[in-house]
Amino acid sequence: MIATFSGSMYSSFGPLVLLSRAAGVMDLDQLAYIDAMQAYLDALALPMPARLAAADAAETNLVAVPRIYLITRLITPALGSAIKAQETCSGLLLCTRTALAVERYRLDQGELPQNLADLVPQYLDAVPSDPFDGKPLRYLRLDAGYSVGHDGVDDGGVGSINSPEPDITFTVER
């Protein structure tokens, strides 16, 4: 009977899988997995920044899942990381798009805009919302613009990619 698991994700856990199936744990694990997946799917249906909060809540709920639930414990934690990675990419793209609009303005006007509202409607349809806190994207006429990043805390554009929760920044040279 162990051969039926050959080549599957369970092959190295064959005896444990058989035991958990016989004890009914496998069915409970699959139900927990379905519940966890639904929580992440529900999170994906939300707009930012509520999406990240819901994904964090789904991840927090995984702590209560019994350790013997192998499927749920092994697979679902990566979903929260994937949502965060997708939102980081969205933040980077948003900052890039905004930096390009600032540069187009500067090329046309000969100076940097005073604020991002100066870019509307010619260079941007609207001032973009920061995907991490829903507020308007920050812009400083210093050296950099930024998004607050995953932690939703405005650190004034401080942080680096090596920081645990850095702001996402972009720079437009003068």
mmCIF file of C-alpha atoms in Angstrom:
data_model
loop_
_atom_site.group_PDB
_atom_site.id
_atom_site.type_symbol
_atom_site.label_atom_id
_atom_site.label_comp_id
_atom_site.label_asym_id
_atom_site.label_seq_id
_atom_site.Cartn_x
_atom_site.Cartn_y
_atom_site.Cartn_z
ATOM 1 C CA MET A 1 0.000 0.000 0.000
ATOM 2 C CA ILE A 2 2.917 2.401 0.602
ATOM 3 C CA ALA A 3 3.705 2.166 -3.124
ATOM 4 C CA THR A 4 0.538 4.143 -3.867
ATOM 5 C CA PHE A 5 2.297 7.219 -2.476
ATOM 6 C CA SER A 6 5.425 6.700 -4.606
ATOM 7 C CA GLY A 7 6.376 9.833 -6.524
ATOM 8 C CA SER A 8 3.969 12.024 -4.604
ATOM 9 C CA MET A 9 4.806 14.677 -2.041
ATOM 10 C CA TYR A 10 4.082 12.036 0.607
ATOM 11 C CA SER A 11 6.622 9.427 -0.564
ATOM 12 C CA SER A 12 9.168 10.219 2.151
ATOM 13 C CA PHE A 13 6.413 10.281 4.763
ATOM 14 C CA GLY A 14 4.704 7.048 3.602
ATOM 15 C CA PRO A 15 4.277 5.294 6.970
ATOM 16 C CA LEU A 16 3.315 8.532 8.714
ATOM 17 C CA VAL A 17 0.762 9.291 6.005
ATOM 18 C CA LEU A 18 -0.749 5.823 6.304
ATOM 19 C CA LEU A 19 -0.955 6.164 10.067
ATOM 20 C CA SER A 20 -2.488 9.639 9.905
ATOM 21 C CA ARG A 21 -4.979 8.479 7.293
ATOM 22 C CA ALA A 22 -5.967 5.461 9.417
ATOM 23 C CA ALA A 23 -6.366 7.674 12.489
ATOM 24 C CA GLY A 24 -8.510 10.179 10.572
ATOM 25 C CA VAL A 25 -5.912 12.929 10.955
ATOM 26 C CA MET A 26 -5.439 13.203 7.178
ATOM 27 C CA ASP A 27 -9.067 14.220 6.710
ATOM 28 C CA LEU A 28 -8.774 16.827 9.453
ATOM 29 C CA ASP A 29 -5.539 18.095 7.901
ATOM 30 C CA GLN A 30 -7.224 18.472 4.533
ATOM 31 C CA LEU A 31 -10.085 20.407 6.122
ATOM 32 C CA ALA A 32 -7.591 22.703 7.893
ATOM 33 C CA TYR A 33 -5.777 23.164 4.574
ATOM 34 C CA ILE A 34 -9.019 24.116 2.814
ATOM 35 C CA ASP A 35 -9.828 26.611 5.591
ATOM 36 C CA ALA A 36 -6.334 28.133 5.384
ATOM 37 C CA MET A 37 -6.505 28.372 1.588
ATOM 38 C CA GLN A 38 -9.908 30.041 1.825
ATOM 39 C CA ALA A 39 -8.523 32.617 4.265
ATOM 40 C CA TYR A 40 -5.728 33.473 1.803
ATOM 41 C CA LEU A 41 -8.159 33.585 -1.134
ATOM 42 C CA ASP A 42 -10.411 35.907 0.874
ATOM 43 C CA ALA A 43 -7.358 38.085 1.579
ATOM 44 C CA LEU A 44 -6.534 38.290 -2.128
ATOM 45 C CA ALA A 45 -10.058 39.545 -2.845
ATOM 46 C CA LEU A 46 -9.497 42.587 -0.626
ATOM 47 C CA PRO A 47 -7.963 45.887 -1.719
ATOM 48 C CA MET A 48 -4.647 46.962 -0.295
ATOM 49 C CA PRO A 49 -3.765 47.501 2.530
ATOM 50 C CA ALA A 50 -6.554 45.304 3.925
ATOM 51 C CA ARG A 51 -5.119 42.421 1.844
ATOM 52 C CA LEU A 52 -1.886 42.383 3.839
ATOM 53 C CA ALA A 53 -3.710 42.585 7.160
ATOM 54 C CA ALA A 54 -5.942 39.646 6.188
ATOM 55 C CA ALA A 55 -2.932 37.618 4.983
ATOM 56 C CA ASP A 56 -1.154 38.342 8.280
ATOM 57 C CA ALA A 57 -4.266 37.213 10.180
ATOM 58 C CA ALA A 58 -4.416 34.002 8.121
ATOM 59 C CA GLU A 59 -0.745 33.381 8.886
ATOM 60 C CA THR A 60 -1.324 34.017 12.595
ATOM 61 C CA ASN A 61 -4.160 31.477 12.587
ATOM 62 C CA LEU A 62 -1.750 28.801 11.342
ATOM 63 C CA VAL A 63 -0.107 28.792 14.785
ATOM 64 C CA ALA A 64 -3.176 26.998 16.126
ATOM 65 C CA VAL A 65 -2.954 24.221 13.510
ATOM 66 C CA PRO A 66 -1.722 20.979 15.111
ATOM 67 C CA ARG A 67 1.806 19.978 14.119
ATOM 68 C CA ILE A 68 0.606 16.629 12.850
ATOM 69 C CA TYR A 69 -1.306 18.382 10.033
ATOM 70 C CA LEU A 70 1.536 18.023 7.543
ATOM 71 C CA ILE A 71 -0.176 19.389 4.441
ATOM 72 C CA THR A 72 -1.361 22.554 6.144
ATOM 73 C CA ARG A 73 1.903 23.121 8.025
ATOM 74 C CA LEU A 74 4.153 22.574 4.995
ATOM 75 C CA ILE A 75 2.281 24.333 2.211
ATOM 76 C CA THR A 76 0.218 27.245 3.491
ATOM 77 C CA PRO A 77 2.906 29.409 5.177
ATOM 78 C CA ALA A 78 4.374 30.210 1.748
ATOM 79 C CA LEU A 79 1.093 31.811 0.673
ATOM 80 C CA GLY A 80 1.494 34.774 3.026
ATOM 81 C CA SER A 81 5.034 35.286 1.779
ATOM 82 C CA ALA A 82 3.815 35.201 -1.818
ATOM 83 C CA ILE A 83 1.186 37.858 -1.098
ATOM 84 C CA LYS A 84 3.813 40.091 0.551
ATOM 85 C CA ALA A 85 6.215 39.586 -2.355
ATOM 86 C CA GLN A 86 3.489 40.480 -4.851
ATOM 87 C CA GLU A 87 2.644 43.643 -2.955
ATOM 88 C CA THR A 88 6.320 44.601 -2.734
ATOM 89 C CA CYS A 89 6.521 44.268 -6.515
ATOM 90 C CA SER A 90 3.364 46.370 -6.838
ATOM 91 C CA GLY A 91 4.924 49.043 -4.619
ATOM 92 C CA LEU A 92 8.127 49.035 -6.661
ATOM 93 C CA LEU A 93 6.193 49.339 -9.923
ATOM 94 C CA LEU A 94 4.075 52.155 -8.507
ATOM 95 C CA CYS A 95 7.189 54.045 -7.389
ATOM 96 C CA THR A 96 8.811 53.471 -10.790
ATOM 97 C CA ARG A 97 5.747 54.752 -12.617
ATOM 98 C CA THR A 98 5.636 57.796 -10.365
ATOM 99 C CA ALA A 99 9.369 58.467 -10.789
ATOM 100 C CA LEU A 100 8.923 58.361 -14.561
ATOM 101 C CA ALA A 101 6.056 60.856 -14.309
ATOM 102 C CA VAL A 102 8.249 63.140 -12.161
ATOM 103 C CA GLU A 103 11.028 62.899 -14.746
ATOM 104 C CA ARG A 104 8.632 63.674 -17.631
ATOM 105 C CA TYR A 105 7.394 66.710 -15.709
ATOM 106 C CA ARG A 106 10.965 67.845 -15.062
ATOM 107 C CA LEU A 107 11.898 67.472 -18.737
ATOM 108 C CA ASP A 108 8.823 69.478 -19.801
ATOM 109 C CA GLN A 109 8.888 72.133 -17.047
ATOM 110 C CA GLY A 110 12.612 72.393 -16.339
ATOM 111 C CA GLU A 111 12.138 71.714 -12.615
ATOM 112 C CA LEU A 112 10.796 69.087 -10.255
ATOM 113 C CA PRO A 113 7.120 69.257 -9.305
ATOM 114 C CA GLN A 114 6.319 70.750 -5.905
ATOM 115 C CA ASN A 115 4.094 67.772 -5.123
ATOM 116 C CA LEU A 116 2.595 64.756 -6.864
ATOM 117 C CA ALA A 117 -0.670 66.604 -7.476
ATOM 118 C CA ASP A 118 1.273 68.707 -10.021
ATOM 119 C CA LEU A 119 1.532 65.558 -12.149
ATOM 120 C CA VAL A 120 -2.248 65.165 -12.468
ATOM 121 C CA PRO A 121 -3.763 64.830 -15.077
ATOM 122 C CA GLN A 122 -0.995 65.257 -17.665
ATOM 123 C CA TYR A 123 1.494 62.727 -16.268
ATOM 124 C CA LEU A 124 -0.641 60.624 -13.907
ATOM 125 C CA ASP A 125 -4.398 60.021 -13.820
ATOM 126 C CA ALA A 126 -4.396 60.575 -10.051
ATOM 127 C CA VAL A 127 -1.935 60.732 -7.190
ATOM 128 C CA PRO A 128 -1.239 57.046 -6.529
ATOM 129 C CA SER A 129 -2.175 55.480 -3.226
ATOM 130 C CA ASP A 130 0.564 53.751 -1.279
ATOM 131 C CA PRO A 131 -0.367 50.050 -1.431
ATOM 132 C CA PHE A 132 0.782 49.467 2.139
ATOM 133 C CA ASP A 133 -1.295 52.047 3.999
ATOM 134 C CA GLY A 134 -3.748 53.414 1.405
ATOM 135 C CA LYS A 135 -2.571 57.013 1.861
ATOM 136 C CA PRO A 136 -1.239 59.061 -1.059
ATOM 137 C CA LEU A 137 2.251 58.052 -2.150
ATOM 138 C CA ARG A 138 4.865 60.195 -0.431
ATOM 139 C CA TYR A 139 6.994 62.640 -2.370
ATOM 140 C CA LEU A 140 9.707 64.879 -1.038
ATOM 141 C CA ARG A 141 11.653 67.367 -3.092
ATOM 142 C CA LEU A 142 14.829 66.104 -1.577
ATOM 143 C CA ASP A 143 16.570 63.125 -3.058
ATOM 144 C CA ALA A 144 13.952 60.407 -2.869
ATOM 145 C CA GLY A 145 10.288 59.493 -2.872
ATOM 146 C CA TYR A 146 8.977 56.453 -1.061
ATOM 147 C CA SER A 147 6.267 54.015 -0.070
ATOM 148 C CA VAL A 148 5.972 53.056 3.602
ATOM 149 C CA GLY A 149 6.515 49.341 2.887
ATOM 150 C CA HIS A 150 5.027 46.252 4.573
ATOM 151 C CA ASP A 151 4.998 47.553 8.117
ATOM 152 C CA GLY A 152 2.777 50.508 7.133
ATOM 153 C CA VAL A 153 4.988 52.802 9.226
ATOM 154 C CA ASP A 154 6.224 56.022 7.649
ATOM 155 C CA ASP A 155 9.935 56.037 8.448
ATOM 156 C CA GLY A 156 10.559 59.074 6.255
ATOM 157 C CA GLY A 157 12.000 56.969 3.456
ATOM 158 C CA VAL A 158 14.588 55.468 5.773
ATOM 159 C CA GLY A 159 15.580 51.870 5.430
ATOM 160 C CA SER A 160 17.381 49.622 3.067
ATOM 161 C CA ILE A 161 16.554 46.352 1.404
ATOM 162 C CA ASN A 162 18.459 44.690 4.283
ATOM 163 C CA SER A 163 16.184 46.249 6.915
ATOM 164 C CA PRO A 164 13.461 43.994 8.291
ATOM 165 C CA GLU A 165 10.684 46.320 7.079
ATOM 166 C CA PRO A 166 12.219 49.037 4.858
ATOM 167 C CA ASP A 167 10.310 51.819 3.162
ATOM 168 C CA ILE A 168 10.355 51.394 -0.628
ATOM 169 C CA THR A 169 12.130 54.396 -2.114
ATOM 170 C CA PHE A 170 12.826 55.904 -5.499
ATOM 171 C CA THR A 171 15.211 58.676 -6.426
ATOM 172 C CA VAL A 172 14.987 61.199 -9.247
ATOM 173 C CA GLU A 173 18.301 62.916 -9.913
ATOM 174 C CA ARG A 174 18.163 66.678 -10.356
#
